[in-house]
JSON list of C-alpha atoms in Angstrom, two decimals:
[
{"chain": "A", "resi": 1, "resn": "UNK", "atom": "CA", "xyz": [0.00, 0.00, 0.00]},
{"chain": "A", "resi": 2, "resn": "UNK", "atom": "CA", "xyz": [1.07, 3.61, 0.01]},
{"chain": "A", "resi": 3, "resn": "UNK", "atom": "CA", "xyz": [2.30, 6.51, 2.06]},
{"chain": "A", "resi": 4, "resn": "UNK", "atom": "CA", "xyz": [0.78, 9.69, 0.70]},
{"chain": "A", "resi": 5, "resn": "UNK", "atom": "CA", "xyz": [2.83, 12.71, 1.73]},
{"chain": "A", "resi": 6, "resn": "UNK", "atom": "CA", "xyz": [1.58, 16.26, 1.30]},
{"chain": "A", "resi": 7, "resn": "UNK", "atom": "CA", "xyz": [3.54, 19.37, 2.18]},
{"chain": "A", "resi": 8, "resn": "UNK", "atom": "CA", "xyz": [0.91, 21.91, 3.28]},
{"chain": "A", "resi": 9, "resn": "UNK", "atom": "CA", "xyz": [3.35, 24.58, 4.46]},
{"chain": "A", "resi": 10, "resn": "UNK", "atom": "CA", "xyz": [6.06, 26.79, 3.00]},
{"chain": "A", "resi": 11, "resn": "UNK", "atom": "CA", "xyz": [7.98, 27.90, 6.09]},
{"chain": "A", "resi": 12, "resn": "UNK", "atom": "CA", "xyz": [10.45, 24.99, 6.20]},
{"chain": "A", "resi": 13, "resn": "UNK", "atom": "CA", "xyz": [12.06, 22.96, 3.42]},
{"chain": "A", "resi": 14, "resn": "UNK", "atom": "CA", "xyz": [11.11, 19.30, 3.80]},
{"chain": "A", "resi": 15, "resn": "UNK", "atom": "CA", "xyz": [13.04, 16.53, 2.08]},
{"chain": "A", "resi": 16, "resn": "UNK", "atom": "CA", "xyz": [9.97, 14.49, 1.13]},
{"chain": "A", "resi": 17, "resn": "UNK", "atom": "CA", "xyz": [11.51, 11.44, -0.55]},
{"chain": "A", "resi": 18, "resn": "UNK", "atom": "CA", "xyz": [13.73, 10.42, 2.42]},
{"chain": "A", "resi": 19, "resn": "UNK", "atom": "CA", "xyz": [10.84, 11.05, 4.82]},
{"chain": "A", "resi": 20, "resn": "UNK", "atom": "CA", "xyz": [8.48, 8.92, 2.72]},
{"chain": "A", "resi": 21, "resn": "UNK", "atom": "CA", "xyz": [11.08, 6.10, 2.55]},
{"chain": "A", "resi": 22, "resn": "UNK", "atom": "CA", "xyz": [11.58, 6.22, 6.32]},
{"chain": "A", "resi": 23, "resn": "UNK", "atom": "CA", "xyz": [7.83, 6.08, 6.99]},
{"chain": "A", "resi": 24, "resn": "UNK", "atom": "CA", "xyz": [7.50, 3.13, 4.62]},
{"chain": "A", "resi": 25, "resn": "UNK", "atom": "CA", "xyz": [10.27, 1.31, 6.53]},
{"chain": "A", "resi": 26, "resn": "UNK", "atom": "CA", "xyz": [8.68, 2.17, 9.89]},
{"chain": "A", "resi": 27, "resn": "UNK", "atom": "CA", "xyz": [5.31, 0.95, 8.67]},
{"chain": "A", "resi": 28, "resn": "UNK", "atom": "CA", "xyz": [6.94, -2.34, 7.64]},
{"chain": "A", "resi": 29, "resn": "UNK", "atom": "CA", "xyz": [8.63, -2.60, 11.06]},
{"chain": "A", "resi": 30, "resn": "UNK", "atom": "CA", "xyz": [5.15, -2.37, 12.57]},
{"chain": "A", "resi": 31, "resn": "UNK", "atom": "CA", "xyz": [3.94, -5.19, 10.27]},
{"chain": "A", "resi": 32, "resn": "UNK", "atom": "CA", "xyz": [1.56, -2.66, 8.73]},
{"chain": "A", "resi": 33, "resn": "UNK", "atom": "CA", "xyz": [3.04, -2.28, 5.24]},
{"chain": "A", "resi": 34, "resn": "UNK", "atom": "CA", "xyz": [-0.25, -3.33, 3.63]},
{"chain": "A", "resi": 35, "resn": "UNK", "atom": "CA", "xyz": [-2.03, -0.29, 5.08]},
{"chain": "A", "resi": 36, "resn": "UNK", "atom": "CA", "xyz": [-2.16, 3.22, 3.64]},
{"chain": "A", "resi": 37, "resn": "UNK", "atom": "CA", "xyz": [-0.95, 6.19, 5.68]},
{"chain": "A", "resi": 38, "resn": "UNK", "atom": "CA", "xyz": [-1.49, 9.87, 5.02]},
{"chain": "A", "resi": 39, "resn": "UNK", "atom": "CA", "xyz": [1.31, 12.19, 6.10]},
{"chain": "A", "resi": 40, "resn": "UNK", "atom": "CA", "xyz": [0.81, 15.97, 6.08]},
{"chain": "A", "resi": 41, "resn": "UNK", "atom": "CA", "xyz": [3.66, 18.39, 6.74]},
{"chain": "A", "resi": 42, "resn": "UNK", "atom": "CA", "xyz": [1.96, 21.37, 8.36]},
{"chain": "A", "resi": 43, "resn": "UNK", "atom": "CA", "xyz": [2.89, 24.84, 9.52]},
{"chain": "A", "resi": 44, "resn": "UNK", "atom": "CA", "xyz": [2.15, 26.38, 12.90]},
{"chain": "A", "resi": 45, "resn": "UNK", "atom": "CA", "xyz": [-1.17, 27.88, 11.80]},
{"chain": "A", "resi": 46, "resn": "UNK", "atom": "CA", "xyz": [-2.72, 24.60, 10.72]},
{"chain": "A", "resi": 47, "resn": "UNK", "atom": "CA", "xyz": [-1.29, 22.72, 13.70]},
{"chain": "A", "resi": 48, "resn": "UNK", "atom": "CA", "xyz": [-2.68, 25.37, 16.07]},
{"chain": "A", "resi": 49, "resn": "UNK", "atom": "CA", "xyz": [-6.15, 25.08, 14.50]},
{"chain": "A", "resi": 50, "resn": "UNK", "atom": "CA", "xyz": [-6.15, 21.27, 14.60]},
{"chain": "A", "resi": 51, "resn": "UNK", "atom": "CA", "xyz": [-4.77, 21.13, 18.13]},
{"chain": "A", "resi": 52, "resn": "UNK", "atom": "CA", "xyz": [-7.41, 23.60, 19.28]},
{"chain": "A", "resi": 53, "resn": "UNK", "atom": "CA", "xyz": [-10.26, 21.78, 17.53]},
{"chain": "A", "resi": 54, "resn": "UNK", "atom": "CA", "xyz": [-9.34, 18.23, 18.58]},
{"chain": "A", "resi": 55, "resn": "UNK", "atom": "CA", "xyz": [-7.43, 18.64, 21.85]},
{"chain": "A", "resi": 56, "resn": "UNK", "atom": "CA", "xyz": [-8.67, 22.03, 23.09]},
{"chain": "A", "resi": 57, "resn": "UNK", "atom": "CA", "xyz": [-5.07, 23.31, 23.15]},
{"chain": "A", "resi": 58, "resn": "UNK", "atom": "CA", "xyz": [-4.80, 26.46, 21.02]},
{"chain": "A", "resi": 59, "resn": "UNK", "atom": "CA", "xyz": [-1.07, 26.21, 20.30]},
{"chain": "A", "resi": 60, "resn": "UNK", "atom": "CA", "xyz": [1.00, 24.50, 17.62]},
{"chain": "A", "resi": 61, "resn": "UNK", "atom": "CA", "xyz": [2.46, 21.09, 18.37]},
{"chain": "A", "resi": 62, "resn": "UNK", "atom": "CA", "xyz": [4.85, 18.59, 16.80]},
{"chain": "A", "resi": 63, "resn": "UNK", "atom": "CA", "xyz": [2.48, 15.80, 15.78]},
{"chain": "A", "resi": 64, "resn": "UNK", "atom": "CA", "xyz": [-1.21, 14.95, 15.67]},
{"chain": "A", "resi": 65, "resn": "UNK", "atom": "CA", "xyz": [-2.46, 11.53, 14.64]},
{"chain": "A", "resi": 66, "resn": "UNK", "atom": "CA", "xyz": [-5.93, 10.71, 13.39]},
{"chain": "A", "resi": 67, "resn": "UNK", "atom": "CA", "xyz": [-6.43, 6.92, 13.38]},
{"chain": "A", "resi": 68, "resn": "UNK", "atom": "CA", "xyz": [-8.84, 5.36, 10.92]},
{"chain": "A", "resi": 69, "resn": "UNK", "atom": "CA", "xyz": [-9.47, 2.43, 13.30]},
{"chain": "A", "resi": 70, "resn": "UNK", "atom": "CA", "xyz": [-9.95, 2.27, 17.06]},
{"chain": "A", "resi": 71, "resn": "UNK", "atom": "CA", "xyz": [-7.33, -0.22, 18.19]},
{"chain": "A", "resi": 72, "resn": "UNK", "atom": "CA", "xyz": [-5.86, -1.70, 21.32]},
{"chain": "A", "resi": 73, "resn": "UNK", "atom": "CA", "xyz": [-2.13, -0.86, 21.45]},
{"chain": "A", "resi": 74, "resn": "UNK", "atom": "CA", "xyz": [-0.18, -3.07, 19.12]},
{"chain": "A", "resi": 75, "resn": "UNK", "atom": "CA", "xyz": [-3.21, -4.55, 17.41]},
{"chain": "A", "resi": 76, "resn": "UNK", "atom": "CA", "xyz": [-3.44, -4.39, 13.64]},
{"chain": "A", "resi": 77, "resn": "UNK", "atom": "CA", "xyz": [-6.71, -3.46, 11.94]},
{"chain": "A", "resi": 78, "resn": "UNK", "atom": "CA", "xyz": [-8.87, -6.24, 10.51]},
{"chain": "A", "resi": 79, "resn": "UNK", "atom": "CA", "xyz": [-10.23, -4.69, 7.34]},
{"chain": "A", "resi": 80, "resn": "UNK", "atom": "CA", "xyz": [-13.44, -6.02, 5.85]},
{"chain": "A", "resi": 81, "resn": "UNK", "atom": "CA", "xyz": [-13.05, -4.26, 2.51]},
{"chain": "A", "resi": 82, "resn": "UNK", "atom": "CA", "xyz": [-10.39, -2.45, 0.45]},
{"chain": "A", "resi": 83, "resn": "UNK", "atom": "CA", "xyz": [-11.34, 0.98, 1.80]},
{"chain": "A", "resi": 84, "resn": "UNK", "atom": "CA", "xyz": [-10.45, -0.11, 5.33]},
{"chain": "A", "resi": 85, "resn": "UNK", "atom": "CA", "xyz": [-6.77, -0.77, 4.51]},
{"chain": "A", "resi": 86, "resn": "UNK", "atom": "CA", "xyz": [-5.96, 2.60, 6.01]},
{"chain": "A", "resi": 87, "resn": "UNK", "atom": "CA", "xyz": [-4.16, 3.39, 9.27]},
{"chain": "A", "resi": 88, "resn": "UNK", "atom": "CA", "xyz": [-5.09, 7.07, 9.25]},
{"chain": "A", "resi": 89, "resn": "UNK", "atom": "CA", "xyz": [-3.37, 10.43, 8.93]},
{"chain": "A", "resi": 90, "resn": "UNK", "atom": "CA", "xyz": [-0.40, 11.98, 10.68]},
{"chain": "A", "resi": 91, "resn": "UNK", "atom": "CA", "xyz": [0.09, 15.75, 10.74]},
{"chain": "A", "resi": 92, "resn": "UNK", "atom": "CA", "xyz": [3.69, 16.69, 11.38]},
{"chain": "A", "resi": 93, "resn": "UNK", "atom": "CA", "xyz": [4.16, 20.20, 12.72]},
{"chain": "A", "resi": 94, "resn": "UNK", "atom": "CA", "xyz": [7.30, 20.79, 10.68]},
{"chain": "A", "resi": 95, "resn": "UNK", "atom": "CA", "xyz": [7.53, 24.49, 11.49]},
{"chain": "A", "resi": 96, "resn": "UNK", "atom": "CA", "xyz": [7.22, 23.74, 15.22]},
{"chain": "A", "resi": 97, "resn": "UNK", "atom": "CA", "xyz": [9.73, 20.85, 14.97]},
{"chain": "A", "resi": 98, "resn": "UNK", "atom": "CA", "xyz": [12.16, 23.04, 13.03]},
{"chain": "A", "resi": 99, "resn": "UNK", "atom": "CA", "xyz": [11.96, 25.77, 15.71]},
{"chain": "A", "resi": 100, "resn": "UNK", "atom": "CA", "xyz": [12.64, 23.18, 18.42]},
{"chain": "A", "resi": 101, "resn": "UNK", "atom": "CA", "xyz": [15.63, 21.80, 16.49]},
{"chain": "A", "resi": 102, "resn": "UNK", "atom": "CA", "xyz": [17.07, 25.29, 16.07]},
{"chain": "A", "resi": 103, "resn": "UNK", "atom": "CA", "xyz": [16.77, 25.76, 19.85]},
{"chain": "A", "resi": 104, "resn": "UNK", "atom": "CA", "xyz": [18.34, 22.40, 20.75]},
{"chain": "A", "resi": 105, "resn": "UNK", "atom": "CA", "xyz": [20.77, 21.89, 17.88]},
{"chain": "A", "resi": 106, "resn": "UNK", "atom": "CA", "xyz": [19.20, 18.55, 16.91]},
{"chain": "A", "resi": 107, "resn": "UNK", "atom": "CA", "xyz": [19.09, 17.40, 13.28]},
{"chain": "A", "resi": 108, "resn": "UNK", "atom": "CA", "xyz": [15.75, 18.41, 11.76]},
{"chain": "A", "resi": 109, "resn": "UNK", "atom": "CA", "xyz": [15.46, 15.48, 9.33]},
{"chain": "A", "resi": 110, "resn": "UNK", "atom": "CA", "xyz": [16.17, 12.95, 12.09]},
{"chain": "A", "resi": 111, "resn": "UNK", "atom": "CA", "xyz": [13.68, 14.50, 14.49]},
{"chain": "A", "resi": 112, "resn": "UNK", "atom": "CA", "xyz": [11.07, 14.55, 11.73]},
{"chain": "A", "resi": 113, "resn": "UNK", "atom": "CA", "xyz": [11.46, 10.79, 11.21]},
{"chain": "A", "resi": 114, "resn": "UNK", "atom": "CA", "xyz": [11.34, 10.06, 14.96]},
{"chain": "A", "resi": 115, "resn": "UNK", "atom": "CA", "xyz": [8.21, 12.22, 15.27]},
{"chain": "A", "resi": 116, "resn": "UNK", "atom": "CA", "xyz": [6.61, 10.33, 12.38]},
{"chain": "A", "resi": 117, "resn": "UNK", "atom": "CA", "xyz": [7.41, 7.06, 14.19]},
{"chain": "A", "resi": 118, "resn": "UNK", "atom": "CA", "xyz": [5.63, 8.44, 17.25]},
{"chain": "A", "resi": 119, "resn": "UNK", "atom": "CA", "xyz": [2.62, 9.35, 15.10]},
{"chain": "A", "resi": 120, "resn": "UNK", "atom": "CA", "xyz": [2.53, 5.88, 13.54]},
{"chain": "A", "resi": 121, "resn": "UNK", "atom": "CA", "xyz": [2.45, 4.31, 16.98]},
{"chain": "A", "resi": 122, "resn": "UNK", "atom": "CA", "xyz": [-0.54, 6.49, 17.84]},
{"chain": "A", "resi": 123, "resn": "UNK", "atom": "CA", "xyz": [-2.31, 5.23, 14.69]},
{"chain": "A", "resi": 124, "resn": "UNK", "atom": "CA", "xyz": [-1.89, 1.69, 16.04]},
{"chain": "A", "resi": 125, "resn": "UNK", "atom": "CA", "xyz": [-3.49, 2.48, 19.39]},
{"chain": "A", "resi": 126, "resn": "UNK", "atom": "CA", "xyz": [-0.44, 3.35, 21.49]},
{"chain": "A", "resi": 127, "resn": "UNK", "atom": "CA", "xyz": [-0.93, 6.19, 23.97]},
{"chain": "A", "resi": 128, "resn": "UNK", "atom": "CA", "xyz": [1.09, 7.86, 26.71]},
{"chain": "A", "resi": 129, "resn": "UNK", "atom": "CA", "xyz": [-1.50, 9.10, 29.19]},
{"chain": "A", "resi": 130, "resn": "UNK", "atom": "CA", "xyz": [-0.19, 6.92, 32.03]},
{"chain": "A", "resi": 131, "resn": "UNK", "atom": "CA", "xyz": [3.26, 5.67, 32.92]},
{"chain": "A", "resi": 132, "resn": "UNK", "atom": "CA", "xyz": [2.46, 2.10, 31.84]},
{"chain": "A", "resi": 133, "resn": "UNK", "atom": "CA", "xyz": [1.01, 3.29, 28.51]},
{"chain": "A", "resi": 134, "resn": "UNK", "atom": "CA", "xyz": [4.07, 5.47, 27.96]},
{"chain": "A", "resi": 135, "resn": "UNK", "atom": "CA", "xyz": [6.42, 2.55, 28.71]},
{"chain": "A", "resi": 136, "resn": "UNK", "atom": "CA", "xyz": [4.61, 0.35, 26.21]},
{"chain": "A", "resi": 137, "resn": "UNK", "atom": "CA", "xyz": [4.64, 3.05, 23.52]},
{"chain": "A", "resi": 138, "resn": "UNK", "atom": "CA", "xyz": [8.25, 4.01, 24.21]},
{"chain": "A", "resi": 139, "resn": "UNK", "atom": "CA", "xyz": [9.32, 0.37, 23.86]},
{"chain": "A", "resi": 140, "resn": "UNK", "atom": "CA", "xyz": [7.50, 0.07, 20.51]},
{"chain": "A", "resi": 141, "resn": "UNK", "atom": "CA", "xyz": [9.16, 3.27, 19.29]},
{"chain": "A", "resi": 142, "resn": "UNK", "atom": "CA", "xyz": [12.58, 1.92, 20.30]},
{"chain": "A", "resi": 143, "resn": "UNK", "atom": "CA", "xyz": [11.83, -1.35, 18.49]},
{"chain": "A", "resi": 144, "resn": "UNK", "atom": "CA", "xyz": [10.79, 0.19, 15.18]},
{"chain": "A", "resi": 145, "resn": "UNK", "atom": "CA", "xyz": [13.52, 2.85, 15.23]},
{"chain": "A", "resi": 146, "resn": "UNK", "atom": "CA", "xyz": [16.12, 0.14, 15.85]},
{"chain": "A", "resi": 147, "resn": "UNK", "atom": "CA", "xyz": [14.83, -1.66, 12.75]},
{"chain": "A", "resi": 148, "resn": "UNK", "atom": "CA", "xyz": [15.07, 1.57, 10.74]},
{"chain": "A", "resi": 149, "resn": "UNK", "atom": "CA", "xyz": [18.58, 2.15, 12.14]},
{"chain": "A", "resi": 150, "resn": "UNK", "atom": "CA", "xyz": [19.57, -1.36, 11.07]},
{"chain": "A", "resi": 151, "resn": "UNK", "atom": "CA", "xyz": [18.33, -0.70, 7.54]},
{"chain": "A", "resi": 152, "resn": "UNK", "atom": "CA", "xyz": [19.78, 2.78, 7.15]},
{"chain": "A", "resi": 153, "resn": "UNK", "atom": "CA", "xyz": [22.80, 2.98, 9.46]},
{"chain": "A", "resi": 154, "resn": "UNK", "atom": "CA", "xyz": [21.18, 5.84, 11.40]},
{"chain": "A", "resi": 155, "resn": "UNK", "atom": "CA", "xyz": [21.09, 6.03, 15.20]},
{"chain": "A", "resi": 156, "resn": "UNK", "atom": "CA", "xyz": [17.60, 7.35, 15.91]},
{"chain": "A", "resi": 157, "resn": "UNK", "atom": "CA", "xyz": [16.01, 7.14, 19.37]},
{"chain": "A", "resi": 158, "resn": "UNK", "atom": "CA", "xyz": [12.60, 8.22, 20.68]},
{"chain": "A", "resi": 159, "resn": "UNK", "atom": "CA", "xyz": [12.33, 11.82, 21.82]},
{"chain": "A", "resi": 160, "resn": "UNK", "atom": "CA", "xyz": [10.09, 11.01, 24.77]},
{"chain": "A", "resi": 161, "resn": "UNK", "atom": "CA", "xyz": [12.74, 9.39, 27.02]},
{"chain": "A", "resi": 162, "resn": "UNK", "atom": "CA", "xyz": [11.98, 11.62, 30.01]},
{"chain": "A", "resi": 163, "resn": "UNK", "atom": "CA", "xyz": [8.21, 11.88, 29.68]},
{"chain": "A", "resi": 164, "resn": "UNK", "atom": "CA", "xyz": [7.50, 10.02, 32.93]}
]
Protein backbone atom coordinates (compact mmCIF):
# COMPACT_ATOMS: atom_id res chain seq x y z
CA UNK A 1 0.00 0.00 0.00
CA UNK A 2 1.07 3.61 0.01
CA UNK A 3 2.30 6.51 2.06
CA UNK A 4 0.78 9.69 0.70
CA UNK A 5 2.83 12.71 1.73
CA UNK A 6 1.58 16.26 1.30
CA UNK A 7 3.54 19.37 2.18
CA UNK A 8 0.91 21.91 3.28
CA UNK A 9 3.35 24.58 4.46
CA UNK A 10 6.06 26.79 3.00
CA UNK A 11 7.98 27.90 6.09
CA UNK A 12 10.45 24.99 6.20
CA UNK A 13 12.06 22.96 3.42
CA UNK A 14 11.11 19.30 3.80
CA UNK A 15 13.04 16.53 2.08
CA UNK A 16 9.97 14.49 1.13
CA UNK A 17 11.51 11.44 -0.55
CA UNK A 18 13.73 10.42 2.42
CA UNK A 19 10.84 11.05 4.82
CA UNK A 20 8.48 8.92 2.72
CA UNK A 21 11.08 6.10 2.55
CA UNK A 22 11.58 6.22 6.32
CA UNK A 23 7.83 6.08 6.99
CA UNK A 24 7.50 3.13 4.62
CA UNK A 25 10.27 1.31 6.53
CA UNK A 26 8.68 2.17 9.89
CA UNK A 27 5.31 0.95 8.67
CA UNK A 28 6.94 -2.34 7.64
CA UNK A 29 8.63 -2.60 11.06
CA UNK A 30 5.15 -2.37 12.57
CA UNK A 31 3.94 -5.19 10.27
CA UNK A 32 1.56 -2.66 8.73
CA UNK A 33 3.04 -2.28 5.24
CA UNK A 34 -0.25 -3.33 3.63
CA UNK A 35 -2.03 -0.29 5.08
CA UNK A 36 -2.16 3.22 3.64
CA UNK A 37 -0.95 6.19 5.68
CA UNK A 38 -1.49 9.87 5.02
CA UNK A 39 1.31 12.19 6.10
CA UNK A 40 0.81 15.97 6.08
CA UNK A 41 3.66 18.39 6.74
CA UNK A 42 1.96 21.37 8.36
CA UNK A 43 2.89 24.84 9.52
CA UNK A 44 2.15 26.38 12.90
CA UNK A 45 -1.17 27.88 11.80
CA UNK A 46 -2.72 24.60 10.72
CA UNK A 47 -1.29 22.72 13.70
CA UNK A 48 -2.68 25.37 16.07
CA UNK A 49 -6.15 25.08 14.50
CA UNK A 50 -6.15 21.27 14.60
CA UNK A 51 -4.77 21.13 18.13
CA UNK A 52 -7.41 23.60 19.28
CA UNK A 53 -10.26 21.78 17.53
CA UNK A 54 -9.34 18.23 18.58
CA UNK A 55 -7.43 18.64 21.85
CA UNK A 56 -8.67 22.03 23.09
CA UNK A 57 -5.07 23.31 23.15
CA UNK A 58 -4.80 26.46 21.02
CA UNK A 59 -1.07 26.21 20.30
CA UNK A 60 1.00 24.50 17.62
CA UNK A 61 2.46 21.09 18.37
CA UNK A 62 4.85 18.59 16.80
CA UNK A 63 2.48 15.80 15.78
CA UNK A 64 -1.21 14.95 15.67
CA UNK A 65 -2.46 11.53 14.64
CA UNK A 66 -5.93 10.71 13.39
CA UNK A 67 -6.43 6.92 13.38
CA UNK A 68 -8.84 5.36 10.92
CA UNK A 69 -9.47 2.43 13.30
CA UNK A 70 -9.95 2.27 17.06
CA UNK A 71 -7.33 -0.22 18.19
CA UNK A 72 -5.86 -1.70 21.32
CA UNK A 73 -2.13 -0.86 21.45
CA UNK A 74 -0.18 -3.07 19.12
CA UNK A 75 -3.21 -4.55 17.41
CA UNK A 76 -3.44 -4.39 13.64
CA UNK A 77 -6.71 -3.46 11.94
CA UNK A 78 -8.87 -6.24 10.51
CA UNK A 79 -10.23 -4.69 7.34
CA UNK A 80 -13.44 -6.02 5.85
CA UNK A 81 -13.05 -4.26 2.51
CA UNK A 82 -10.39 -2.45 0.45
CA UNK A 83 -11.34 0.98 1.80
CA UNK A 84 -10.45 -0.11 5.33
CA UNK A 85 -6.77 -0.77 4.51
CA UNK A 86 -5.96 2.60 6.01
CA UNK A 87 -4.16 3.39 9.27
CA UNK A 88 -5.09 7.07 9.25
CA UNK A 89 -3.37 10.43 8.93
CA UNK A 90 -0.40 11.98 10.68
CA UNK A 91 0.09 15.75 10.74
CA UNK A 92 3.69 16.69 11.38
CA UNK A 93 4.16 20.20 12.72
CA UNK A 94 7.30 20.79 10.68
CA UNK A 95 7.53 24.49 11.49
CA UNK A 96 7.22 23.74 15.22
CA UNK A 97 9.73 20.85 14.97
CA UNK A 98 12.16 23.04 13.03
CA UNK A 99 11.96 25.77 15.71
CA UNK A 100 12.64 23.18 18.42
CA UNK A 101 15.63 21.80 16.49
CA UNK A 102 17.07 25.29 16.07
CA UNK A 103 16.77 25.76 19.85
CA UNK A 104 18.34 22.40 20.75
CA UNK A 105 20.77 21.89 17.88
CA UNK A 106 19.20 18.55 16.91
CA UNK A 107 19.09 17.40 13.28
CA UNK A 108 15.75 18.41 11.76
CA UNK A 109 15.46 15.48 9.33
CA UNK A 110 16.17 12.95 12.09
CA UNK A 111 13.68 14.50 14.49
CA UNK A 112 11.07 14.55 11.73
CA UNK A 113 11.46 10.79 11.21
CA UNK A 114 11.34 10.06 14.96
CA UNK A 115 8.21 12.22 15.27
CA UNK A 116 6.61 10.33 12.38
CA UNK A 117 7.41 7.06 14.19
CA UNK A 118 5.63 8.44 17.25
CA UNK A 119 2.62 9.35 15.10
CA UNK A 120 2.53 5.88 13.54
CA UNK A 121 2.45 4.31 16.98
CA UNK A 122 -0.54 6.49 17.84
CA UNK A 123 -2.31 5.23 14.69
CA UNK A 124 -1.89 1.69 16.04
CA UNK A 125 -3.49 2.48 19.39
CA UNK A 126 -0.44 3.35 21.49
CA UNK A 127 -0.93 6.19 23.97
CA UNK A 128 1.09 7.86 26.71
CA UNK A 129 -1.50 9.10 29.19
CA UNK A 130 -0.19 6.92 32.03
CA UNK A 131 3.26 5.67 32.92
CA UNK A 132 2.46 2.10 31.84
CA UNK A 133 1.01 3.29 28.51
CA UNK A 134 4.07 5.47 27.96
CA UNK A 135 6.42 2.55 28.71
CA UNK A 136 4.61 0.35 26.21
CA UNK A 137 4.64 3.05 23.52
CA UNK A 138 8.25 4.01 24.21
CA UNK A 139 9.32 0.37 23.86
CA UNK A 140 7.50 0.07 20.51
CA UNK A 141 9.16 3.27 19.29
CA UNK A 142 12.58 1.92 20.30
CA UNK A 143 11.83 -1.35 18.49
CA UNK A 144 10.79 0.19 15.18
CA UNK A 145 13.52 2.85 15.23
CA UNK A 146 16.12 0.14 15.85
CA UNK A 147 14.83 -1.66 12.75
CA UNK A 148 15.07 1.57 10.74
CA UNK A 149 18.58 2.15 12.14
CA UNK A 150 19.57 -1.36 11.07
CA UNK A 151 18.33 -0.70 7.54
CA UNK A 152 19.78 2.78 7.15
CA UNK A 153 22.80 2.98 9.46
CA UNK A 154 21.18 5.84 11.40
CA UNK A 155 21.09 6.03 15.20
CA UNK A 156 17.60 7.35 15.91
CA UNK A 157 16.01 7.14 19.37
CA UNK A 158 12.60 8.22 20.68
CA UNK A 159 12.33 11.82 21.82
CA UNK A 160 10.09 11.01 24.77
CA UNK A 161 12.74 9.39 27.02
CA UNK A 162 11.98 11.62 30.01
CA UNK A 163 8.21 11.88 29.68
CA UNK A 164 7.50 10.02 32.93
